[in-house]
């Protein structure tokens, strides 16, 4: 019997989401949580069982493997990448997937939290899933489709090639990374060892969204030093750094906030705040799609600081800006065939592909910056980092088919 891609991919997916791999942003180690090895070690076993070559896992929890070309043709080596960790925003422990076969467009309840509902009104994409198998959480955890659906898609593609030894494919390089959710997925990624000529992350959302652009990102920290004294005798002496900082935040442009922007619109986002009378600081995120936008955002913040400083002459203001990641567009456009292959394979899989900018970063932005072009592919999940995360197993199967088609096109 031929491999049932949907059933196999769903089985793989359900096995992986039950393993807790939540990343820990407070740790400086890699992986940030030891439990990411629990999934990594299982994947190593499965890759070995599938007969892949060079299966390895390193101390930082990067899993790599090679499926040598079936035809012996000297086509380029393609890489497929997915991340093993889940976001710190919601628990990833004891995930209890709820499966709805032949979904009919209804709102869905959660057995673990009756106050929560997955509604079609808030998730209009569910209307494209009539007849699909939908997987949700029980309402108490995230699902982990981000990015275990990516891992399941890759593993199912490998199973397909094992079952179909005559199906054409080039040399395929696999990597499963730790800590993508806390922005460190490519920190110890050994591109040379990986050995791919170009690669794709399977870390998107619903088909047919495909991505060759991400945000460019800087982190800005505003620190203000004031002057503390007993409030009973503070007149004309106290300088309250929290008041000064709140004025800075209040002056940030309202039309440049995450909550008021979409598409290609940039934002400045106050992300973390701490303070006492003596000293306060705020971490702000600069986001845009090119370097010029980030420079402009810095100028806006500098202008605001100058204004507020005039009102607080006895406070000290400091602004520190550090780069986070860069848009992968430029690196991807240098190799248009890498984009064409993806678009064609998605079309053949029936995914109606369209290019959309990602309002965030991916492992691909880091890898593209280091010289490995790496666009991003859907995997069939939605509502990431939340207890309402869900997946369509049919869209997951479409993803597997897309990867198989890509391998055929590259070969
Ligand atoms: Zn992800």
PDB file of C-alpha atoms in Angstrom, residues 119-129 206 390:
ATOM      1  CA  UNK A 119     -14.110  30.768  16.491  1.00  0.00           C
ATOM      2  CA  UNK A 120     -14.474  31.011  12.743  1.00  0.00           C
ATOM      3  CA  UNK A 121     -15.092  34.764  13.194  1.00  0.00           C
ATOM      4  CA  UNK A 122     -11.594  35.218  14.626  1.00  0.00           C
ATOM      5  CA  UNK A 123     -10.042  32.535  12.410  1.00  0.00           C
ATOM      6  CA  UNK A 124     -11.604  32.973   8.967  1.00  0.00           C
ATOM      7  CA  UNK A 125      -8.930  30.629   7.536  1.00  0.00           C
ATOM      8  CA  UNK A 126     -10.917  27.774   9.101  1.00  0.00           C
ATOM      9  CA  UNK A 127     -13.409  28.266   6.266  1.00  0.00           C
ATOM     10  CA  UNK A 128     -10.768  26.922   3.868  1.00  0.00           C
ATOM     11  CA  UNK A 129     -10.518  23.743   5.969  1.00  0.00           C
ATOM     12  CA  UNK A 206      -0.999  28.151   6.182  1.00  0.00           C
ATOM     13  CA  UNK A 390      -4.268  24.750  15.551  1.00  0.00           C
TER      14      UNK A 390
END
